[in-house]
Coordinates of N, CA, C and O in Angstrom, one line a residue:
M1 N -13.4 61.8 -17.6 CA -11.9 62.7 -18.2 C -10.8 62.7 -17.3 O -9.7 62.9 -17.5
N2 N -11.2 62.9 -15.7 CA -10.1 63.2 -15.0 C -9.1 61.8 -14.8 O -8.0 62.0 -14.7
G3 N -9.7 60.9 -14.8 CA -9.0 59.4 -15.1 C -8.1 59.1 -16.1 O -7.1 59.0 -15.7
R4 N -8.8 60.2 -17.2 CA -7.9 59.6 -18.6 C -6.7 60.7 -18.5 O -5.5 60.2 -18.6
K5 N -7.0 61.8 -17.6 CA -5.5 63.0 -17.8 C -4.8 62.3 -16.9 O -3.3 62.4 -16.7
K6 N -5.0 61.7 -15.4 CA -4.3 61.1 -14.6 C -3.5 59.9 -15.0 O -2.0 59.8 -15.1
R7 N -3.9 59.4 -15.9 CA -3.3 58.0 -16.5 C -2.2 58.8 -17.7 O -1.1 58.4 -18.0
S8 N -2.7 60.0 -18.4 CA -2.1 60.5 -19.3 C -0.7 61.0 -18.7 O 0.6 61.1 -19.0
D9 N -0.9 61.5 -17.8 CA 0.2 62.3 -16.9 C 1.3 61.1 -16.5 O 2.8 61.5 -16.0
A10 N 0.6 60.0 -15.6 CA 1.6 59.2 -15.0 C 2.1 58.7 -16.0 O 3.6 58.4 -16.1
F11 N 1.8 58.5 -17.4 CA 2.6 57.9 -18.7 C 3.6 58.6 -19.1 O 4.6 58.0 -19.1
A12 N 3.5 59.7 -18.9 CA 4.3 61.2 -19.3 C 5.6 61.1 -18.6 O 6.3 61.0 -18.9
D13 N 5.1 61.2 -17.1 CA 6.2 60.9 -16.1 C 6.7 59.7 -16.3 O 8.1 59.6 -16.0
T14 N 6.2 58.6 -16.6 CA 7.4 57.2 -16.7 C 8.1 57.3 -17.8 O 9.1 56.7 -17.7
V15 N 7.7 57.8 -18.8 CA 8.3 57.8 -20.2 C 9.6 59.1 -20.0 O 10.7 58.3 -20.3
T16 N 9.4 60.0 -19.1 CA 10.4 61.1 -19.1 C 11.4 60.1 -17.8 O 12.6 60.5 -18.5
G17 N 10.8 59.7 -17.0 CA 12.0 58.9 -15.9 C 12.9 58.0 -16.9 O 13.8 57.9 -16.3
V18 N 12.1 56.8 -17.6 CA 13.1 56.1 -18.3 C 13.9 57.0 -19.0 O 14.8 56.3 -18.9
F19 N 13.8 57.5 -19.8 CA 14.5 58.8 -20.7 C 15.4 58.7 -19.8 O 16.9 59.0 -20.2
M20 N 15.4 59.9 -18.5 CA 16.4 60.3 -17.6 C 17.7 59.2 -17.3 O 18.7 59.3 -17.3
I21 N 17.0 57.7 -16.8 CA 17.6 56.8 -16.5 C 18.5 56.0 -17.8 O 19.4 56.0 -17.6
A22 N 17.8 56.2 -19.0 CA 18.7 55.8 -19.9 C 19.5 57.2 -20.2 O 20.8 56.2 -20.8
V23 N 19.4 58.1 -19.9 CA 20.6 59.2 -20.6 C 21.3 58.9 -19.5 O 22.9 59.5 -20.0
L24 N 21.6 58.7 -18.3 CA 22.5 58.8 -17.0 C 23.6 57.5 -17.4 O 24.9 57.5 -17.5
A25 N 22.9 56.4 -17.8 CA 23.3 55.5 -18.0 C 24.4 55.3 -19.2 O 25.5 54.8 -19.2
L26 N 24.1 55.8 -20.3 CA 24.9 56.5 -21.3 C 26.1 57.6 -20.8 O 27.0 56.8 -21.2
L27 N 25.6 58.5 -20.2 CA 26.6 59.1 -19.7 C 27.6 57.9 -18.7 O 28.7 58.9 -19.0
G28 N 27.2 58.1 -18.1 CA 28.3 57.2 -16.7 C 29.2 55.6 -17.6 O 30.6 56.0 -18.3
Y29 N 28.2 55.5 -18.7 CA 29.1 54.5 -20.1 C 30.0 55.2 -20.6 O 31.3 54.6 -20.7
F30 N 29.8 56.1 -21.1 CA 31.2 56.9 -22.0 C 31.9 57.6 -21.4 O 33.3 57.4 -21.5
T31 N 31.7 57.7 -20.0 CA 32.6 58.6 -19.7 C 33.9 57.3 -18.9 O 34.8 57.6 -18.9
I32 N 33.3 55.8 -18.5 CA 33.9 54.9 -18.1 C 34.8 54.6 -19.4 O 35.9 54.6 -19.4
V33 N 34.3 54.5 -20.7 CA 35.0 54.2 -21.8 C 36.4 55.0 -22.2 O 37.2 55.0 -22.5
I34 N 35.8 56.7 -22.0 CA 36.9 57.8 -22.5 C 37.7 57.2 -21.3 O 39.2 57.7 -21.8
S35 N 37.7 57.7 -20.1 CA 38.4 57.4 -18.7 C 39.5 56.0 -19.3 O 40.3 55.8 -18.7
G36 N 38.8 55.0 -19.6 CA 39.9 54.0 -20.3 C 40.0 52.6 -19.1 O 40.6 52.2 -19.0
V37 N 38.9 52.6 -18.1 CA 39.0 51.9 -17.5 C 38.0 51.0 -17.8 O 36.7 50.8 -18.7
D38 N 38.6 49.6 -17.3 CA 38.0 48.4 -17.9 C 37.3 47.4 -16.6 O 37.9 47.3 -15.9
L39 N 35.8 47.9 -16.3 CA 35.6 47.2 -15.2 C 35.5 45.9 -14.8 O 35.3 45.6 -13.8
I40 N 35.1 45.4 -16.1 CA 35.3 43.8 -16.0 C 36.5 42.9 -15.8 O 36.6 42.5 -15.1
R41 N 37.1 43.5 -16.6 CA 38.4 42.9 -16.9 C 39.3 43.3 -16.0 O 40.5 42.5 -15.5
G42 N 39.6 44.7 -16.0 CA 40.4 45.1 -15.6 C 41.7 45.4 -16.2 O 41.7 44.6 -17.4
R43 N 42.7 46.1 -15.9 CA 44.4 46.2 -16.5 C 45.1 45.8 -15.8 O 45.1 46.0 -14.6
A44 N 45.7 44.9 -16.6 CA 46.8 44.1 -16.0 C 48.1 45.7 -15.6 O 48.7 46.1 -16.9
R45 N 48.5 46.3 -14.4 CA 49.5 46.8 -14.1 C 50.7 46.8 -13.7 O 51.2 45.6 -12.7
V46 N 51.6 47.3 -13.8 CA 52.9 46.8 -13.3 C 53.3 48.2 -12.7 O 53.0 49.6 -12.8
E47 N 53.7 48.3 -11.4 CA 54.6 49.4 -10.7 C 56.2 49.6 -11.0 O 56.7 48.8 -11.0
V48 N 56.5 50.9 -11.6 CA 57.7 51.6 -12.3 C 58.3 52.1 -11.2 O 57.6 53.4 -11.0
D49 N 59.5 52.4 -10.8 CA 60.5 53.6 -10.2 C 60.9 54.1 -11.2 O 62.0 53.5 -12.1
V50 N 60.9 55.5 -11.0 CA 62.0 56.6 -12.2 C 62.6 57.5 -11.5 O 61.5 58.6 -10.6
A51 N 63.6 57.2 -11.5 CA 64.9 58.2 -10.8 C 65.1 59.6 -11.8 O 65.2 59.6 -12.5
F52 N 64.8 60.8 -11.0 CA 65.3 62.1 -11.4 C 66.0 63.0 -10.4 O 65.8 62.8 -9.7
D53 N 66.6 63.9 -11.6 CA 67.5 65.1 -10.7 C 66.5 66.2 -10.4 O 66.6 66.7 -9.2
R54 N 65.6 66.6 -11.1 CA 64.7 67.2 -11.0 C 63.3 66.4 -11.8 O 63.3 66.2 -12.9
V55 N 62.0 67.2 -11.2 CA 61.2 66.7 -11.9 C 60.1 68.0 -12.3 O 58.8 67.6 -13.2
G56 N 60.8 69.0 -12.3 CA 60.0 69.9 -13.1 C 58.5 70.0 -13.0 O 57.9 70.6 -13.8
G57 N 57.8 69.6 -12.0 CA 56.6 70.2 -11.4 C 55.8 69.4 -11.7 O 54.3 69.0 -11.5
L58 N 55.9 68.1 -11.9 CA 55.7 66.8 -12.1 C 55.0 66.3 -10.7 O 55.3 66.6 -9.7
K59 N 53.4 66.0 -10.6 CA 53.1 65.5 -9.7 C 52.7 64.3 -9.4 O 52.2 63.9 -10.4
E60 N 52.0 64.0 -7.9 CA 51.0 62.5 -8.1 C 49.9 62.6 -8.7 O 49.4 64.1 -8.7
H61 N 49.4 61.7 -9.1 CA 48.0 61.5 -10.3 C 48.3 62.2 -11.7 O 47.0 62.2 -12.3
D62 N 49.2 63.0 -12.2 CA 49.6 63.1 -13.4 C 49.9 62.4 -14.0 O 50.2 61.2 -14.0
S63 N 49.3 62.2 -15.6 CA 49.5 61.1 -16.5 C 50.7 60.5 -16.9 O 51.7 61.2 -16.7
V64 N 50.7 59.4 -17.2 CA 51.7 59.0 -18.0 C 51.6 58.3 -19.6 O 50.6 57.8 -19.6
M65 N 52.4 58.8 -20.3 CA 52.0 58.8 -21.8 C 52.9 57.9 -22.5 O 54.2 57.8 -22.6
Y66 N 52.4 57.1 -23.2 CA 53.3 56.2 -24.2 C 52.4 56.3 -25.9 O 51.6 55.8 -25.3
R67 N 53.7 56.4 -26.7 CA 52.9 56.2 -27.9 C 51.9 57.3 -28.0 O 50.6 57.0 -29.0
G68 N 52.1 58.5 -27.5 CA 50.9 59.4 -27.6 C 49.4 58.6 -27.0 O 49.0 59.4 -27.2
T69 N 49.9 57.8 -25.8 CA 48.0 57.5 -25.5 C 48.7 57.3 -23.9 O 49.6 56.9 -23.4
K70 N 47.4 57.8 -22.8 CA 47.8 57.4 -21.7 C 47.6 56.1 -21.2 O 46.7 55.2 -21.7
V71 N 49.0 56.0 -20.3 CA 49.0 54.2 -19.9 C 49.5 54.2 -18.4 O 49.7 53.0 -18.2
G72 N 48.9 55.3 -17.9 CA 49.9 54.9 -16.5 C 49.1 56.5 -15.6 O 48.8 57.8 -16.1
T73 N 49.5 56.6 -14.4 CA 49.4 57.5 -13.6 C 50.9 57.6 -13.1 O 51.4 56.5 -12.1
V74 N 51.5 59.1 -12.3 CA 52.0 58.6 -11.2 C 51.5 59.0 -10.0 O 50.7 59.6 -9.4
E75 N 51.9 57.8 -9.1 CA 51.4 57.2 -7.9 C 52.0 58.5 -6.8 O 51.0 58.9 -5.8
R76 N 52.8 58.2 -6.5 CA 53.6 59.2 -5.5 C 55.4 59.7 -6.1 O 56.1 58.9 -7.3
I77 N 56.0 60.6 -5.9 CA 57.1 61.3 -5.7 C 57.8 61.4 -4.5 O 57.0 61.5 -3.8
T78 N 58.9 60.6 -4.5 CA 59.7 60.8 -3.3 C 61.5 61.3 -3.2 O 61.9 60.8 -4.2
L79 N 61.3 61.7 -2.2 CA 62.8 62.6 -2.0 C 63.6 61.5 -1.6 O 63.4 60.8 -0.2
T80 N 64.7 61.4 -2.1 CA 65.8 60.6 -1.6 C 67.2 61.6 -1.3 O 66.8 62.7 -1.9
P81 N 68.3 61.0 -0.8 CA 69.3 61.8 -0.8 C 69.9 62.1 -1.7 O 70.6 63.3 -1.6
S82 N 69.8 61.3 -2.8 CA 70.5 61.7 -3.9 C 69.7 61.8 -5.2 O 70.3 62.3 -6.0
N83 N 68.2 62.0 -5.4 CA 67.4 62.2 -6.0 C 65.9 62.3 -6.1 O 65.4 62.0 -4.4
L84 N 65.1 62.0 -6.8 CA 63.4 61.7 -6.8 C 63.2 60.5 -7.5 O 63.6 60.7 -8.6
V85 N 62.5 59.6 -6.8 CA 61.9 59.1 -7.6 C 60.5 58.5 -7.5 O 59.5 58.8 -6.8
A86 N 60.3 58.9 -9.2 CA 58.5 58.8 -9.2 C 58.1 57.4 -9.6 O 58.7 56.6 -9.9
R87 N 57.5 57.2 -9.0 CA 56.7 55.5 -8.4 C 55.2 55.6 -9.4 O 54.5 56.2 -9.4
L88 N 56.0 54.9 -10.8 CA 54.5 55.0 -11.6 C 54.2 53.6 -11.6 O 54.4 52.7 -11.3
T89 N 52.3 54.0 -12.0 CA 51.8 52.4 -12.0 C 51.4 52.8 -13.9 O 50.4 53.4 -14.3
I90 N 51.5 51.7 -14.5 CA 51.4 51.2 -16.0 C 50.9 50.4 -16.5 O 51.2 49.1 -15.5
D91 N 50.4 50.2 -17.6 CA 50.0 49.0 -18.1 C 51.3 47.7 -18.5 O 52.0 48.5 -19.2
D92 N 50.6 46.5 -18.5 CA 51.9 46.1 -18.6 C 52.3 45.2 -19.9 O 53.6 44.7 -20.5
S93 N 51.5 46.0 -20.7 CA 51.5 46.1 -22.1 C 52.7 47.2 -22.5 O 53.0 46.7 -23.8
V94 N 53.3 48.1 -21.8 CA 54.4 48.9 -22.4 C 55.8 48.0 -22.1 O 55.9 47.5 -21.4
V95 N 56.0 48.5 -23.3 CA 57.2 47.6 -23.8 C 58.9 49.1 -24.1 O 58.5 50.0 -24.8
L96 N 59.6 48.8 -22.7 CA 60.9 49.5 -23.1 C 62.0 48.8 -23.3 O 62.0 47.8 -22.8
R97 N 62.5 49.5 -24.1 CA 64.4 48.8 -24.6 C 65.3 49.7 -24.1 O 65.0 50.7 -23.6
D98 N 66.2 48.9 -24.0 CA 67.5 49.9 -23.9 C 67.3 51.2 -24.8 O 67.0 51.2 -25.9
G99 N 67.8 52.2 -24.5 CA 67.8 53.6 -24.8 C 67.0 54.4 -24.9 O 66.2 54.9 -25.6
Y100 N 65.6 53.5 -23.8 CA 64.4 54.4 -23.5 C 64.6 55.7 -23.3 O 66.2 55.6 -22.8
R101 N 63.4 56.5 -23.0 CA 63.5 57.8 -22.1 C 62.2 58.2 -21.8 O 61.4 57.4 -21.9
A102 N 62.6 58.7 -20.9 CA 61.3 58.8 -19.7 C 61.7 60.3 -19.4 O 62.8 60.7 -18.7
S103 N 61.0 61.1 -19.7 CA 60.9 62.8 -19.6 C 59.6 63.3 -19.4 O 58.9 63.1 -19.5
V104 N 60.1 64.1 -18.5 CA 58.4 65.1 -17.9 C 58.0 66.2 -19.4 O 59.5 66.9 -19.2
Q105 N 57.2 66.3 -19.7 CA 57.2 67.2 -20.9 C 55.8 68.2 -20.3 O 54.9 67.9 -19.6
S106 N 55.7 69.3 -20.7 CA 55.0 70.1 -20.9 C 53.1 69.9 -21.4 O 53.5 69.4 -22.4
M107 N 52.0 70.1 -21.1 CA 50.9 69.6 -21.9 C 50.7 70.5 -22.5 O 50.0 70.4 -23.5
S108 N 50.6 72.0 -21.9 CA 50.4 73.2 -22.5 C 50.9 74.4 -22.2 O 51.4 74.5 -21.0
L109 N 50.6 75.5 -23.1 CA 51.4 76.7 -22.6 C 50.7 76.8 -21.1 O 51.1 77.9 -20.4
L110 N 49.6 76.4 -20.5 CA 48.6 76.8 -19.6 C 49.3 76.1 -18.2 O 48.3 76.3 -17.1
G111 N 50.0 75.1 -18.7 CA 50.3 74.7 -17.7 C 50.4 73.0 -17.5 O 49.7 72.8 -18.2
G112 N 50.4 72.5 -16.8 CA 50.3 71.0 -16.2 C 51.4 70.3 -16.9 O 52.0 70.7 -18.1
N113 N 51.8 68.7 -16.6 CA 52.9 68.2 -17.2 C 52.2 66.7 -17.3 O 51.4 66.8 -16.9
H114 N 53.1 66.0 -17.9 CA 53.0 64.2 -17.8 C 54.2 64.0 -18.0 O 55.2 64.2 -18.5
L115 N 54.3 62.8 -18.0 CA 55.6 61.9 -17.7 C 55.6 60.8 -19.5 O 54.7 60.5 -19.4
V116 N 56.1 61.2 -20.2 CA 56.4 60.7 -21.7 C 57.5 59.6 -21.7 O 58.5 60.1 -21.1
L117 N 57.2 58.2 -21.9 CA 58.1 57.3 -21.7 C 58.3 57.1 -23.6 O 57.2 57.0 -24.2
E118 N 59.2 56.8 -23.7 CA 59.8 56.5 -25.3 C 60.4 55.0 -25.5 O 61.1 55.1 -24.5
E119 N 60.2 54.4 -26.0 CA 60.3 52.9 -26.2 C 62.3 52.4 -25.8 O 62.6 51.8 -25.6
G120 N 62.7 53.3 -27.3 CA 63.8 52.9 -27.4 C 63.9 51.7 -28.3 O 63.5 51.3 -28.9
E121 N 65.6 51.2 -28.8 CA 65.7 50.4 -29.6 C 66.8 49.4 -28.6 O 67.3 49.8 -27.8
G122 N 67.0 47.9 -29.0 CA 67.5 47.4 -28.3 C 67.1 46.2 -27.2 O 65.7 45.9 -27.7
A123 N 67.8 45.9 -26.6 CA 67.0 44.5 -25.5 C 65.9 45.4 -24.9 O 66.0 46.1 -24.6
V124 N 64.2 44.2 -24.5 CA 63.5 44.6 -23.9 C 63.9 44.5 -22.4 O 64.6 43.4 -21.9
L125 N 63.1 45.6 -21.7 CA 64.1 46.0 -20.0 C 62.4 44.7 -19.4 O 61.7 44.8 -20.0
D126 N 62.6 44.5 -18.1 CA 62.1 43.9 -17.0 C 61.8 45.3 -16.8 O 62.4 45.3 -15.6
L127 N 59.9 45.8 -16.8 CA 59.8 46.7 -16.2 C 59.6 46.8 -14.6 O 60.0 47.5 -14.1
A128 N 59.4 45.2 -14.4 CA 59.1 45.2 -12.9 C 60.1 45.1 -11.8 O 60.5 45.5 -11.0
G129 N 61.2 44.9 -12.6 CA 62.5 44.7 -11.9 C 63.8 45.5 -12.1 O 64.5 46.0 -12.0
T130 N 63.5 46.7 -13.1 CA 64.5 47.4 -13.6 C 64.3 49.0 -13.3 O 63.2 49.6 -13.7
P131 N 65.0 49.5 -12.2 CA 65.2 50.7 -12.1 C 65.3 51.6 -13.5 O 66.2 51.6 -13.6
L132 N 64.3 52.8 -13.4 CA 64.4 53.6 -15.0 C 65.3 55.0 -14.1 O 64.7 55.3 -13.6
C133 N 65.8 55.5 -15.2 CA 66.1 56.9 -14.9 C 65.5 57.9 -16.2 O 65.6 57.6 -17.2
G134 N 65.3 59.0 -15.4 CA 64.5 60.3 -16.3 C 65.5 61.0 -16.5 O 66.6 61.5 -16.1
E135 N 65.2 61.8 -17.3 CA 65.7 62.9 -18.1 C 65.6 64.7 -17.2 O 64.2 64.3 -16.9
A136 N 66.3 65.1 -17.1 CA 65.9 66.5 -16.3 C 64.5 67.2 -17.6 O 65.5 67.1 -18.7
P137 N 64.2 67.3 -16.6 CA 62.4 68.2 -17.8 C 63.4 69.6 -18.1 O 64.6 70.5 -17.2
T138 N 63.1 70.5 -19.2 CA 64.0 71.8 -19.6 C 63.1 73.0 -18.5 O 61.8 72.8 -18.3
D139 N 63.7 73.8 -18.2 CA 63.3 75.0 -17.6 C 63.0 75.7 -18.4 O 64.3 76.8 -18.6
W140 N 62.2 76.4 -19.0 CA 61.9 77.5 -19.7 C 61.8 78.9 -19.2 O 62.6 79.7 -19.8
M141 N 61.6 78.6 -17.9 CA 62.1 79.8 -17.3 C 63.4 80.4 -16.6 O 63.8 81.3 -17.5
R142 N 64.6 79.6 -16.5 CA 65.9 79.5 -16.8 C 66.3 79.9 -18.1 O 66.6 80.9 -18.4
D143 N 65.9 79.4 -18.9 CA 66.3 79.6 -20.4 C 65.6 80.8 -20.8 O 66.9 81.7 -21.2
F144 N 64.1 81.1 -20.9 CA 64.1 82.5 -20.9 C 65.1 83.8 -20.5 O 65.5 84.7 -20.6
A145 N 65.4 83.6 -19.0 CA 66.4 84.4 -18.4 C 67.4 84.5 -18.1 O 68.2 85.3 -18.5
Q146 N 68.1 83.5 -19.2 CA 69.9 83.3 -20.3 C 69.4 84.2 -21.2 O 70.5 84.9 -21.3
V147 N 68.5 83.9 -21.8 CA 68.2 84.9 -23.3 C 68.2 86.0 -22.9 O 68.8 87.2 -23.5
A148 N 67.2 86.6 -21.5 CA 67.4 88.1 -21.5 C 68.4 88.7 -21.1 O 69.1 89.8 -21.3
R149 N 69.6 88.0 -20.2 CA 70.4 88.4 -19.6 C 71.6 88.6 -20.7 O 72.0 89.7 -21.1
T150 N 71.6 87.6 -22.0 CA 72.4 88.1 -22.8 C 72.2 89.0 -23.9 O 72.5 89.5 -24.1
L151 N 71.0 89.4 -23.9 CA 70.0 90.1 -24.9 C 71.0 91.8 -24.1 O 71.3 92.7 -24.4
N152 N 70.4 91.6 -22.7 CA 71.0 92.9 -21.9 C 72.5 93.0 -21.8 O 73.4 94.3 -21.5
D153 N 73.3 91.9 -21.9 CA 75.0 92.2 -21.9 C 75.0 93.0 -23.3 O 76.0 93.5 -23.4
A154 N 74.3 92.1 -24.5 CA 74.5 93.2 -25.6 C 74.2 94.4 -26.0 O 75.2 95.0 -26.3
T155 N 73.0 94.8 -25.0 CA 72.8 96.5 -25.2 C 73.5 97.1 -24.2 O 73.6 98.0 -24.5
A156 N 73.8 96.5 -23.2 CA 74.6 97.5 -22.1 C 75.7 97.8 -22.5 O 76.2 99.6 -22.1
G157 N 76.6 97.4 -23.3 CA 78.0 97.8 -23.2 C 78.3 98.7 -24.6 O 79.1 99.5 -24.9
G158 N 76.6 98.9 -25.1 CA 76.7 100.0 -26.5 C 77.3 99.5 -27.6 O 77.1 100.2 -28.6
E159 N 77.4 98.3 -27.9 CA 77.5 97.5 -29.2 C 76.8 97.7 -30.1 O 76.6 97.6 -31.2
L160 N 75.2 97.2 -29.6 CA 74.4 97.2 -30.0 C 73.5 98.6 -30.6 O 73.7 98.8 -31.6
R161 N 74.0 99.8 -29.9 CA 73.9 101.6 -30.6 C 74.9 101.6 -31.4 O 74.7 102.2 -32.6
T162 N 76.0 101.0 -31.2 CA 77.3 100.9 -32.9 C 77.2 100.3 -33.7 O 77.2 101.1 -34.9
I163 N 76.2 99.2 -33.7 CA 75.9 98.3 -35.0 C 75.1 99.5 -35.6 O 75.0 99.4 -36.8
V164 N 73.9 99.7 -34.8 CA 72.7 100.6 -35.1 C 73.3 101.8 -36.1 O 72.8 102.2 -37.1
T165 N 73.9 102.4 -35.2 CA 74.6 104.0 -35.7 C 75.6 103.4 -37.1 O 75.4 104.2 -38.2
N166 N 75.9 102.3 -37.1 CA 77.0 102.1 -38.3 C 76.2 101.7 -39.6 O 76.3 102.3 -41.0
V167 N 74.8 100.8 -39.3 CA 74.2 100.5 -40.1 C 73.1 101.9 -40.8 O 73.4 101.9 -42.4
A168 N 72.7 102.8 -39.7 CA 71.9 104.1 -40.5 C 73.3 104.9 -41.2 O 72.7 105.4 -42.5
A169 N 74.5 104.7 -40.8 CA 75.7 105.7 -41.7 C 75.6 104.7 -43.2 O 75.6 105.6 -44.4
M170 N 75.6 103.9 -43.3 CA 75.7 103.1 -44.1 C 74.4 103.1 -45.2 O 74.7 103.4 -46.5
S171 N 73.8 102.9 -44.7 CA 72.1 103.2 -45.6 C 72.5 104.8 -45.8 O 71.6 104.7 -47.2
E172 N 72.7 105.6 -45.3 CA 72.5 106.9 -46.1 C 73.5 107.2 -47.1 O 73.3 107.7 -47.5
K173 N 75.1 106.6 -46.9 CA 75.6 106.5 -48.0 C 74.7 106.0 -48.9 O 75.2 106.5 -50.5
I174 N 74.2 104.6 -49.2 CA 73.9 103.9 -50.1 C 73.0 105.0 -50.9 O 72.6 105.0 -52.3
R175 N 71.9 105.5 -50.0 CA 70.9 106.1 -50.1 C 71.5 107.5 -51.5 O 71.2 108.0 -52.5
L176 N 72.7 107.9 -50.8 CA 73.4 109.4 -51.4 C 74.1 108.9 -53.1 O 73.9 109.3 -53.8
L177 N 74.4 107.7 -52.8 CA 75.1 107.3 -54.0 C 74.5 106.9 -54.9 O 74.2 106.9 -56.2
S178 N 73.2 106.2 -54.7 CA 71.8 106.2 -55.5 C 71.7 107.1 -56.4 O 71.3 107.4 -57.3
E179 N 71.2 108.2 -55.5 CA 71.1 109.5 -55.8 C 71.9 110.2 -56.8 O 71.7 110.8 -58.3
R180 N 73.5 110.1 -56.8 CA 74.4 110.5 -57.5 C 74.1 109.9 -58.9 O 74.5 110.1 -60.2
L181 N 73.7 108.5 -58.9 CA 73.8 107.2 -60.2 C 72.7 107.6 -60.8 O 72.7 108.1 -61.8
E182 N 71.6 108.2 -60.1 CA 70.4 108.7 -61.0 C 70.8 110.0 -61.6 O 69.8 110.1 -62.8
R183 N 71.3 110.4 -61.1 CA 71.4 111.9 -61.9 C 72.6 111.6 -63.1 O 72.8 112.9 -63.8
G184 N 73.5 110.8 -63.0 CA 74.3 110.4 -64.2 C 75.7 110.7 -63.8 O 76.3 110.8 -64.3
E185 N 75.9 111.3 -62.7 CA 77.2 111.8 -61.6 C 78.5 110.4 -61.7 O 78.2 109.3 -61.1

């Protein structure tokens, strides 16, 4: 009876081990598929430089997006005397034309950025031989501060208080007029 129990335990351990190896293999496979890595063929890549006045928090290893999908990464950002140059490694299947756009965009309100490439219209550009120009990102904090300053200026001089007082007086006159009309006066 002990021999049968030992064989049963060994069989259960073997099945559990095979199951765990299969689960780990599937997990590894789907991780590779989701990340877009092609281990067999690899992807043909090209390095592209994009010059910016400001990069708005873009960092090394951020994603490069094209047509809504990740096509590469930001390899490094170099400061030059006149601008910042982002070196990208992107799929060589990316097509940019005259009128393209390269812009840094926020991924979410919680933070994070990515560089977005938009194709453009016109003649196809040679990515390997063409330095690209990027657009300055929107500075939400600066814009919000400008709105706050404008509101402060509008309320500081008393103009807003005058407007509110005039609207209150006008609404009181309309109320009195409607009461008189209801009474038939």
